[in-house]
XYZ file of C-alpha atoms in Angstrom:
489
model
C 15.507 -29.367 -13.008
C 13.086 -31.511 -11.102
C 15.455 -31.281 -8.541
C 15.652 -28.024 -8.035
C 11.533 -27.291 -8.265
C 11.577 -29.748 -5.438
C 13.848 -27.455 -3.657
C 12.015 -24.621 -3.965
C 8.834 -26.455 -3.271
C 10.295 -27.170 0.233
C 11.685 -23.510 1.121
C 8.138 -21.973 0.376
C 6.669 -25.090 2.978
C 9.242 -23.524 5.567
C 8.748 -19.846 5.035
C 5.395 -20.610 5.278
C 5.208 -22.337 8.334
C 7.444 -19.804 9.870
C 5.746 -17.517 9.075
C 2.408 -18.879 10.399
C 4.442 -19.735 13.819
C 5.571 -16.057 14.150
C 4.896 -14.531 17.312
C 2.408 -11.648 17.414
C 4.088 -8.306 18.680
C 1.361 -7.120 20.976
C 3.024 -3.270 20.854
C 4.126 -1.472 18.251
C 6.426 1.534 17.860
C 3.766 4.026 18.450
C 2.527 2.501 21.920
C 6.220 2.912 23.539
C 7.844 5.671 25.016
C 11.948 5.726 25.617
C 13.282 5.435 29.209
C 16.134 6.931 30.860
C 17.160 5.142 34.115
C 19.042 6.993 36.204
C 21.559 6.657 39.457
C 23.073 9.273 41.356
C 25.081 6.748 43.267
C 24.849 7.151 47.091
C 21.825 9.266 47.581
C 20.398 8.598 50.708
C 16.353 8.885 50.970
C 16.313 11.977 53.233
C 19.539 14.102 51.115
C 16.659 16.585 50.009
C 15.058 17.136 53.305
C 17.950 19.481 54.693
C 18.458 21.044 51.060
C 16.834 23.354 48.990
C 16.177 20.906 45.984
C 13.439 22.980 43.358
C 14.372 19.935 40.699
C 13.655 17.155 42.581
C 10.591 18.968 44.185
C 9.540 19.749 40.541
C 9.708 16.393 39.241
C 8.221 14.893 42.442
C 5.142 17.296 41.513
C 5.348 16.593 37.997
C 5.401 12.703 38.372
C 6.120 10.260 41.117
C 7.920 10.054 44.388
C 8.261 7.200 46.911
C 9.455 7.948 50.683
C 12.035 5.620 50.383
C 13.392 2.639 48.164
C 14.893 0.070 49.822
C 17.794 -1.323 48.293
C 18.951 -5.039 48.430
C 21.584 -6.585 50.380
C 24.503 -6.338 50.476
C 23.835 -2.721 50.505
C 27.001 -1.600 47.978
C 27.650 -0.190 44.335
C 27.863 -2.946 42.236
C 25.654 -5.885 43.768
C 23.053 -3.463 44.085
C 22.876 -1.480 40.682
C 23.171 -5.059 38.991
C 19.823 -5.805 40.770
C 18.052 -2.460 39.408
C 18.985 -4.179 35.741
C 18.071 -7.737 36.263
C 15.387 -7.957 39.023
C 17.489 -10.106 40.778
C 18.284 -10.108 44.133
C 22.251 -10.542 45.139
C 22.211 -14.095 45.860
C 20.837 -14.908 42.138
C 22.295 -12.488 39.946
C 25.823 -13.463 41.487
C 27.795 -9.915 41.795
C 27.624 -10.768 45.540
C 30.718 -7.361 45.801
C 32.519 -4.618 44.527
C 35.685 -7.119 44.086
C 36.371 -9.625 42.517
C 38.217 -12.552 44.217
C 39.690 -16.007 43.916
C 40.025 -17.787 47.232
C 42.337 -20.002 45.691
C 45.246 -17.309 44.919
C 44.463 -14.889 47.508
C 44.334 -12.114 44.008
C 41.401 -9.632 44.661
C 40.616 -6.786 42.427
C 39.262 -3.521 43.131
C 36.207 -1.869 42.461
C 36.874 -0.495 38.890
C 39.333 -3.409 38.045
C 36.670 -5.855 38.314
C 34.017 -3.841 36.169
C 36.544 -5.787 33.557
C 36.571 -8.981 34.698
C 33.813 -10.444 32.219
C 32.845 -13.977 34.106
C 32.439 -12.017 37.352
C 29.434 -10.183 36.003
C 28.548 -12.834 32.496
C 27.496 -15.728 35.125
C 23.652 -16.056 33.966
C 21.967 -13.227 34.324
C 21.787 -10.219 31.531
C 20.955 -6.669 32.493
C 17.768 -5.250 30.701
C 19.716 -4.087 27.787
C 20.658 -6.827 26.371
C 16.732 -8.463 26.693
C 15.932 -5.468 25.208
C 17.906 -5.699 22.243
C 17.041 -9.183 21.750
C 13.820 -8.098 21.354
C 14.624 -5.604 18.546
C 15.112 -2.458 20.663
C 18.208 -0.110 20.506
C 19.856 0.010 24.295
C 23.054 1.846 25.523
C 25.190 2.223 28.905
C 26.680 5.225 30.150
C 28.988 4.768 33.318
C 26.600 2.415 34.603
C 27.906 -0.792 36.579
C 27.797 -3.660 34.687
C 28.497 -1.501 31.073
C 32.122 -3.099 30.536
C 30.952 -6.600 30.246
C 29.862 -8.509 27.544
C 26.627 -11.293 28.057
C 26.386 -14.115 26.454
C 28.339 -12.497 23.517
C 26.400 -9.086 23.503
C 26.902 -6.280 24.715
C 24.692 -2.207 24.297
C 24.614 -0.943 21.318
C 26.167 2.100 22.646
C 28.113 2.015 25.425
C 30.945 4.072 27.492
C 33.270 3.074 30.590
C 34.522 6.093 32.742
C 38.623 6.004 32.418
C 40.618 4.787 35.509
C 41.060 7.708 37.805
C 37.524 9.230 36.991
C 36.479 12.686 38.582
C 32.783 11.582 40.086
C 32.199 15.186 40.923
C 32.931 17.494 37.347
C 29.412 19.086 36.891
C 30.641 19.859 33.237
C 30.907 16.197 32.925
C 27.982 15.542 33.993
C 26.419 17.879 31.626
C 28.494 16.326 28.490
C 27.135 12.919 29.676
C 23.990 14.219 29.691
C 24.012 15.680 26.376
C 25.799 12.515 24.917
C 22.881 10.681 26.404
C 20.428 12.829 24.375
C 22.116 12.269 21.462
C 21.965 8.377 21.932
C 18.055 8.971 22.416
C 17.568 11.589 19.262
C 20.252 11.158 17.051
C 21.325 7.478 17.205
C 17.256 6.408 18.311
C 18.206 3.964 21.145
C 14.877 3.326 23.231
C 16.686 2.565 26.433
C 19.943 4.332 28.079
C 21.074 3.338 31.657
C 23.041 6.455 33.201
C 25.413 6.582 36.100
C 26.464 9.689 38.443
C 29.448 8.547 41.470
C 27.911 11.492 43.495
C 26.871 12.421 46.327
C 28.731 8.982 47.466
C 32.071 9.793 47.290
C 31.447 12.939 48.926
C 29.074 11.314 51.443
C 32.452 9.154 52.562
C 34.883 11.547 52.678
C 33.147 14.037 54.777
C 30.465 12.095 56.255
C 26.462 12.230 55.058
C 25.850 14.978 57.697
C 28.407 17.445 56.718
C 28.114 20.794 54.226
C 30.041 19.198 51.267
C 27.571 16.429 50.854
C 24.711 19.132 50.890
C 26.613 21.219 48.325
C 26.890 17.647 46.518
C 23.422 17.799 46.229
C 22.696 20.541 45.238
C 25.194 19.827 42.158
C 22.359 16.413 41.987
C 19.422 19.072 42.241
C 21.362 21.439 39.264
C 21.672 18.345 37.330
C 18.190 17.008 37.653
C 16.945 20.459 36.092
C 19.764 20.338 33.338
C 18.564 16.734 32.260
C 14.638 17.946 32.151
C 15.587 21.172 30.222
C 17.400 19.152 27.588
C 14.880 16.735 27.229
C 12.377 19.790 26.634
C 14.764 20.838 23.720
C 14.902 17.760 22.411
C 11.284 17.735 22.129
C 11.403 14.183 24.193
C 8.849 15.350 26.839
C 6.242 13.089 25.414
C 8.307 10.469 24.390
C 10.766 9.838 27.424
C 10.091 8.143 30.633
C 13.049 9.151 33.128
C 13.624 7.365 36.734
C 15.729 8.364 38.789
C 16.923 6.355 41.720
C 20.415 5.017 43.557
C 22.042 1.699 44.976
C 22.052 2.793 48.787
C 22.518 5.566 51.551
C 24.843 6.507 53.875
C 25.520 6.030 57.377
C 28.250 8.092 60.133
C 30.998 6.435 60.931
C 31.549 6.283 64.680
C 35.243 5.943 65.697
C 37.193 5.829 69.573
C 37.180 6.811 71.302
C 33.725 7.515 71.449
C 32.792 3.926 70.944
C 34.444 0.537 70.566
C 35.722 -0.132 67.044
C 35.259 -3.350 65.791
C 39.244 -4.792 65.006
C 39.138 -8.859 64.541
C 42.597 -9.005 65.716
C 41.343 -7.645 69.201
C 38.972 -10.828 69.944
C 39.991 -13.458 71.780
C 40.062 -17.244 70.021
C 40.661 -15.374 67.069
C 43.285 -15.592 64.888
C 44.045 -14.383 61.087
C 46.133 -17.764 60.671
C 42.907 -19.956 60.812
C 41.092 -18.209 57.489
C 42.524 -19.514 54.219
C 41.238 -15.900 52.565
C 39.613 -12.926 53.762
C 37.864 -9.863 52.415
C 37.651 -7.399 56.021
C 39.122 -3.580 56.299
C 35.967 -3.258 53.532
C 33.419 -1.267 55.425
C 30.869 -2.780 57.800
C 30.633 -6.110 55.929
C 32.961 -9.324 55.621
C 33.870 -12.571 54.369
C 35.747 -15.501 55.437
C 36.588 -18.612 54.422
C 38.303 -20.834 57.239
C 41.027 -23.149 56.346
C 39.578 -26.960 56.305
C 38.245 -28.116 59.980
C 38.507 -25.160 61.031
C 34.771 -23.269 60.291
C 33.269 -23.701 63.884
C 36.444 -22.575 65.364
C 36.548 -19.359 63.973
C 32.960 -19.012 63.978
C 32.655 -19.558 67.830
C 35.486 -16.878 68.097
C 33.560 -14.046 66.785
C 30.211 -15.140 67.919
C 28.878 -12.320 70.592
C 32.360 -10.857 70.565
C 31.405 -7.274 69.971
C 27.504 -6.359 70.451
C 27.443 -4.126 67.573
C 29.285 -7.489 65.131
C 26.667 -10.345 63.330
C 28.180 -13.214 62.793
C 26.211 -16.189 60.333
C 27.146 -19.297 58.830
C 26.332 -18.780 55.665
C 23.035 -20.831 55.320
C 22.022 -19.878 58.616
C 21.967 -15.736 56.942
C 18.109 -14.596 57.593
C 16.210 -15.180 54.328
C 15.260 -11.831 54.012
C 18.617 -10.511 53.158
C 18.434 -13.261 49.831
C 22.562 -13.362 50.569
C 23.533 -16.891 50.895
C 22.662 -19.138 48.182
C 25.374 -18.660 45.777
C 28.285 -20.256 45.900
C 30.400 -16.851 45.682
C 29.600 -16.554 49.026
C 32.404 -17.458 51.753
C 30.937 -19.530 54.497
C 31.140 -17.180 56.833
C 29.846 -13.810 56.647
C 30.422 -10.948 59.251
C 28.463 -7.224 59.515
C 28.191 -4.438 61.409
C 25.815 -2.451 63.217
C 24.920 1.212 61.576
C 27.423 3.180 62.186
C 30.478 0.559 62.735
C 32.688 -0.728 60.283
C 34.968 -3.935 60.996
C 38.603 -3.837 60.843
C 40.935 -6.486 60.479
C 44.391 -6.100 62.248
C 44.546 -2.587 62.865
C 41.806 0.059 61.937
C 42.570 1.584 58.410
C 39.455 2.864 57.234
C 39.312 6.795 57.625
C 35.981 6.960 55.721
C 33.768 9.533 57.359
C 30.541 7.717 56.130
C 29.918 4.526 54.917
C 27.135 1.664 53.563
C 27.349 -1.945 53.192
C 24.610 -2.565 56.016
C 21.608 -4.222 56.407
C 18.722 -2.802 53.965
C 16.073 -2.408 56.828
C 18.244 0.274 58.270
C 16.823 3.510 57.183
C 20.125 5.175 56.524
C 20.766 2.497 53.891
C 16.841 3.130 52.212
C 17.413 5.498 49.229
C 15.346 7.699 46.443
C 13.100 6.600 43.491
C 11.341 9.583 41.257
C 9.995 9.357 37.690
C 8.324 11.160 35.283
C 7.141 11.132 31.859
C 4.383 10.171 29.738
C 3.502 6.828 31.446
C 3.813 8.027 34.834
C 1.322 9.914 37.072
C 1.548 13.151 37.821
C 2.263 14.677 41.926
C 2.154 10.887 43.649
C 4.085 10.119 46.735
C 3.838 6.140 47.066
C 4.643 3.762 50.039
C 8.185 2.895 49.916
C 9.391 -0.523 47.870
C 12.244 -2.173 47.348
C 14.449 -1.505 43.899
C 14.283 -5.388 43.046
C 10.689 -4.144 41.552
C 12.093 -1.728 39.317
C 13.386 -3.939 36.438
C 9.756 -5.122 36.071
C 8.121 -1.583 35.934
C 10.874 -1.028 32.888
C 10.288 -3.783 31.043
C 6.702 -2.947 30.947
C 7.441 0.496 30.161
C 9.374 -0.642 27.298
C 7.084 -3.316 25.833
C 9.326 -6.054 26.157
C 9.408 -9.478 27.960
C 11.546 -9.792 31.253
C 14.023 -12.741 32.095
C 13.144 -14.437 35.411
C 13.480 -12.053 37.862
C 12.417 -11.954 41.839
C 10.905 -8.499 41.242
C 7.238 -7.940 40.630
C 5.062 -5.332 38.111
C 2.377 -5.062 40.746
C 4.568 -3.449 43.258
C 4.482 -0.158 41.246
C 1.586 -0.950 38.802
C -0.154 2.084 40.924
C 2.525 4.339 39.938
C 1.420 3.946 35.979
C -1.257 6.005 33.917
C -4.083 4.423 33.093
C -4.468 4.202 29.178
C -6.537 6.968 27.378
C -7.964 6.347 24.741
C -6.070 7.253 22.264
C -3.439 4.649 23.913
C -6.088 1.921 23.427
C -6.618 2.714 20.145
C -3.033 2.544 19.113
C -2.927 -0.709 21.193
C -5.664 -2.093 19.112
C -4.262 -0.774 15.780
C -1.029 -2.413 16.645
C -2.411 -5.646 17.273
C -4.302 -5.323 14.200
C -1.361 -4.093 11.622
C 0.777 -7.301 13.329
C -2.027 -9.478 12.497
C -2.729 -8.316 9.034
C 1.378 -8.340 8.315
C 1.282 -12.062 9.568
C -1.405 -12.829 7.122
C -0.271 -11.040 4.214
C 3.387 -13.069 4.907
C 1.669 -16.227 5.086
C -0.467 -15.311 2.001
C 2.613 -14.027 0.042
C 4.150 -17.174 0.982
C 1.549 -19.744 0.062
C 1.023 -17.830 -2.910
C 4.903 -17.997 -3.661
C 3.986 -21.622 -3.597
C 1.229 -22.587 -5.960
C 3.073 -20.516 -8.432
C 6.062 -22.940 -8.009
C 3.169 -26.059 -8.307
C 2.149 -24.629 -11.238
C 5.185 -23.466 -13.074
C 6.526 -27.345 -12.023
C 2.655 -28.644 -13.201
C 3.329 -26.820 -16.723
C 7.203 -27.747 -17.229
C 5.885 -31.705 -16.579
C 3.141 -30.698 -18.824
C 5.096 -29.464 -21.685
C 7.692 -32.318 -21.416
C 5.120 -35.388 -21.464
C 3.780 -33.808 -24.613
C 7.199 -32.960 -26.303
C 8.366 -36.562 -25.371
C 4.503 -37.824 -26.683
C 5.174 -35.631 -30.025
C 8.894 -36.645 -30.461
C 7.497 -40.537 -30.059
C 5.181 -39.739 -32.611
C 7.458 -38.369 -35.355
C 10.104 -41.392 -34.307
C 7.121 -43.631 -35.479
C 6.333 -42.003 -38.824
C 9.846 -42.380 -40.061
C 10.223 -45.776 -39.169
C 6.762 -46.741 -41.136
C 8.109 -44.617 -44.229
C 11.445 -45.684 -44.136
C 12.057 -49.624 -43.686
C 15.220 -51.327 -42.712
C 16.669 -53.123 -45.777
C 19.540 -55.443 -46.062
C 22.532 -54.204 -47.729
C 23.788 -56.197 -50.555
C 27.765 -56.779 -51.362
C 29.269 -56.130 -54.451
């Protein structure tokens, strides 16, 4: 029994210093709003300037626009949403393309195939719903790039993967998502949802970003933007939800011959497909290359100043400011195109009408960011800044810590109400309430523990005196009762 008080002695010392080691939540419940990010893949930072967009326009007066965002490089779907959710740019988050490849087989995987493959996107980094729900916050994915895999283990709460062959454009779908999402946020209580739209960017390839079907597209956007705002209104989230809205790149014209001169590898002198031991080209305006062994300068000299629209790098001579060559993903060479130009491997076979994938500093690649909501200010245009900073401005919205990231709060601190006072206030009664629930823990617990001192105190108590008093009695019968000899008969 001893034993066992000495047990319990030592589980009270352990709550108790847990509970005096506890970290202090700094926000509570009260202090944080929801947030809806959202990406309407492909919009381009000037889609609203040649259509009538009353949404956008609304929102833009009701909260925040930028000119532009500029997105990282390399300027596609899934390297660059995955840097909106972990404030990482390409080269150290590690999605460094829409496919997944092994350089060793030759296998490559397409765009939606590789949204499967769970090490190609589970390499470090953890998009900002999993560091919120480590932090005790409710999180789900809708569509979103990066929603299929799991992290470390986790994955959102709530989470949905668009089937295989996927229509991008069904407004009703849209609208279903939508409402799904607002269930998530009302009925189910998640804090944070990520949501993804494929439009205006498969229209903006098949017919080009100058052409009537991409402004119809976005007008379908526009339509959609009201839809979500409405909702939210009947939801009664107006106060409660922060929404941004934003995308992974633009979209550029595709210029073809004879008009100009395409860019086909097979066409260059000194070059020849037999020299690479694997390849990703015929993939817009960007490539990679790996050359078989000894054979990197060779191939490398080919293509150097062959076509004055083609770049050409070694892969640690890329310019820092693209952050796109420390990773080992990265083939050692790495080709792309001028605006406009795509590069083609033996033949040309790409019959897109508009395309992305090129550097970030061209404008057509720049693309939107709006918010709005209760932490936002209301009718600001800012300066443009890239959407590395984003995951920072969430993370603050939501109150929780970020993982490393290469983004920075500051960027778009100017973009955030300051706090009234009844914000404060909450604030300071937040801080307070944590405190006092630390205290009363560590109170409960060290008063769990001199009960257990005492109770084991008065059990050693009683026992020395039942053992004094049985010692006692033990006497009194001897002293009555000698020992005498038995005698035979």
């Amino acid at each position: 029994s001893v034993l066992i008080m000495v047990s319990m002695l030592s589980v009270c010392f352990l709550l108790a210093s847990l509970a005096l080691r506890a970290p202090l939540s700094s926000t509570a419940p009260c202090c944080r709003n929801k947030l809806l990010l959202i990406s309407f893949d492909g919009f381009r930072w000037d889609y609203d300037q040649d259509v009538d967009t009353p949404n956008l326009d609304a929102m833009a007066q009701d909260g925040i626009k930028a000119t532009y965002a500029t997105p990282p490089f390399i300027s596609i779907t899934s390297p660059s949403h995955f840097t909106l959710i972990t404030g990482k740019y390409v080269e150290n988050h590690g999605v460094i393309h829409n496919m997944w490849f092994n350089t060793t087989t030759g296998e490559k995987k397409p765009y939606y195939m590789t949204q499967f493959v769970n090490e190609w996107w589970d390499n470090g980094s953890v998009p900002i719903w999993i560091t919120a729900q480590r932090q005790g916050l409710k999180a789900g994915s809708l569509h979103f790039p990066g929603t299929a895999a799991t992290y470390q283990g986790e994955k959102a709460h709530l989470s949905e993967v668009e089937p295989r062959f996927y229509d991008y454009s069904n407004e009703t779908q849209w609208r279903e998502n939508v409402d799904k999402v607002m269930d998530w946020f009302t009925v189910q209580h998640l804090d944070f949802v990520a949501l993804y739209f494929g439009e205006p960017d498969s229209t903006g390839h098949k017919y080009g970003p100058d052409s009537p079907q991409r402004r119809n597209m976005v007008k379908q956007v526009d339509r959609t933007v009201g839809y979500i705002r409405s909702v939210v209104d009947q939801r009664s989230l107006t106060d409660h939800l922060n929404i941004i809205i934003t995308a992974d790149h633009g979209m550029s014209t595709v210029h073809r011959a004879p008009v100009v001169q395409e860019i086909t590898l097979s066409k260059i002198p000194g070059f020849s497909f037999k020299d690479l031991q694997f390849h990703i080209v015929d993939y817009g305006p960007a490539s990679l290359l790996l050359p078989k062994e000894g054979l990197l300068d060779k191939v490398y000299n080919a293509l150097k100043n062959a076509h004055p629209k083609l770049h050409v790098y070694k892969k640690e001579e890329m310019p820092r400011r693209l952050h796109y060559s420390k990773n080992s993903r990265i083939l050692p060479l790495f080709l792309y195109a001028d605006p406009g130009y795509v590069i083609n491997g033996l033949i040309p076979v790409q019959f897109n009408n508009g395309e992305h994938g090129f550097d970030n500093d061209a404008m057509d690649m720049k693309t939107i960011f709006r918010a709005v909501g209760p932490d936002f200010k209301k009718n600001l245009e800012v300066e443009p800044f890239e959407t590395v900073h984003v995951y920072a401005l969430m993370c603050h919205l939501l109150r929780i810590q970020p993982e490393p990231n290469d983004g920075s709060l500051e960027v778009t601190r100017n973009i955030l109400q300051t706090k009234t006072n009844e914000e404060s206030a909450c604030s300071s009664i937040s801080i307070c309430f944590g405190v006092l629930t630390q205290v009363f823990i560590g109170l409960t617990a060290a008063a769990g523990f001199l009960v257990v001192v005492f109770v084991i105190i008065t059990v050693h108590t009683v026992h020395k005196r039942r053992k004094s008093q049985h010692r006692s009695k033990k006497n009194g019968l001897d002293e009555k009762c000698p020992k005498t000899k038995q005698s035979r008969f």
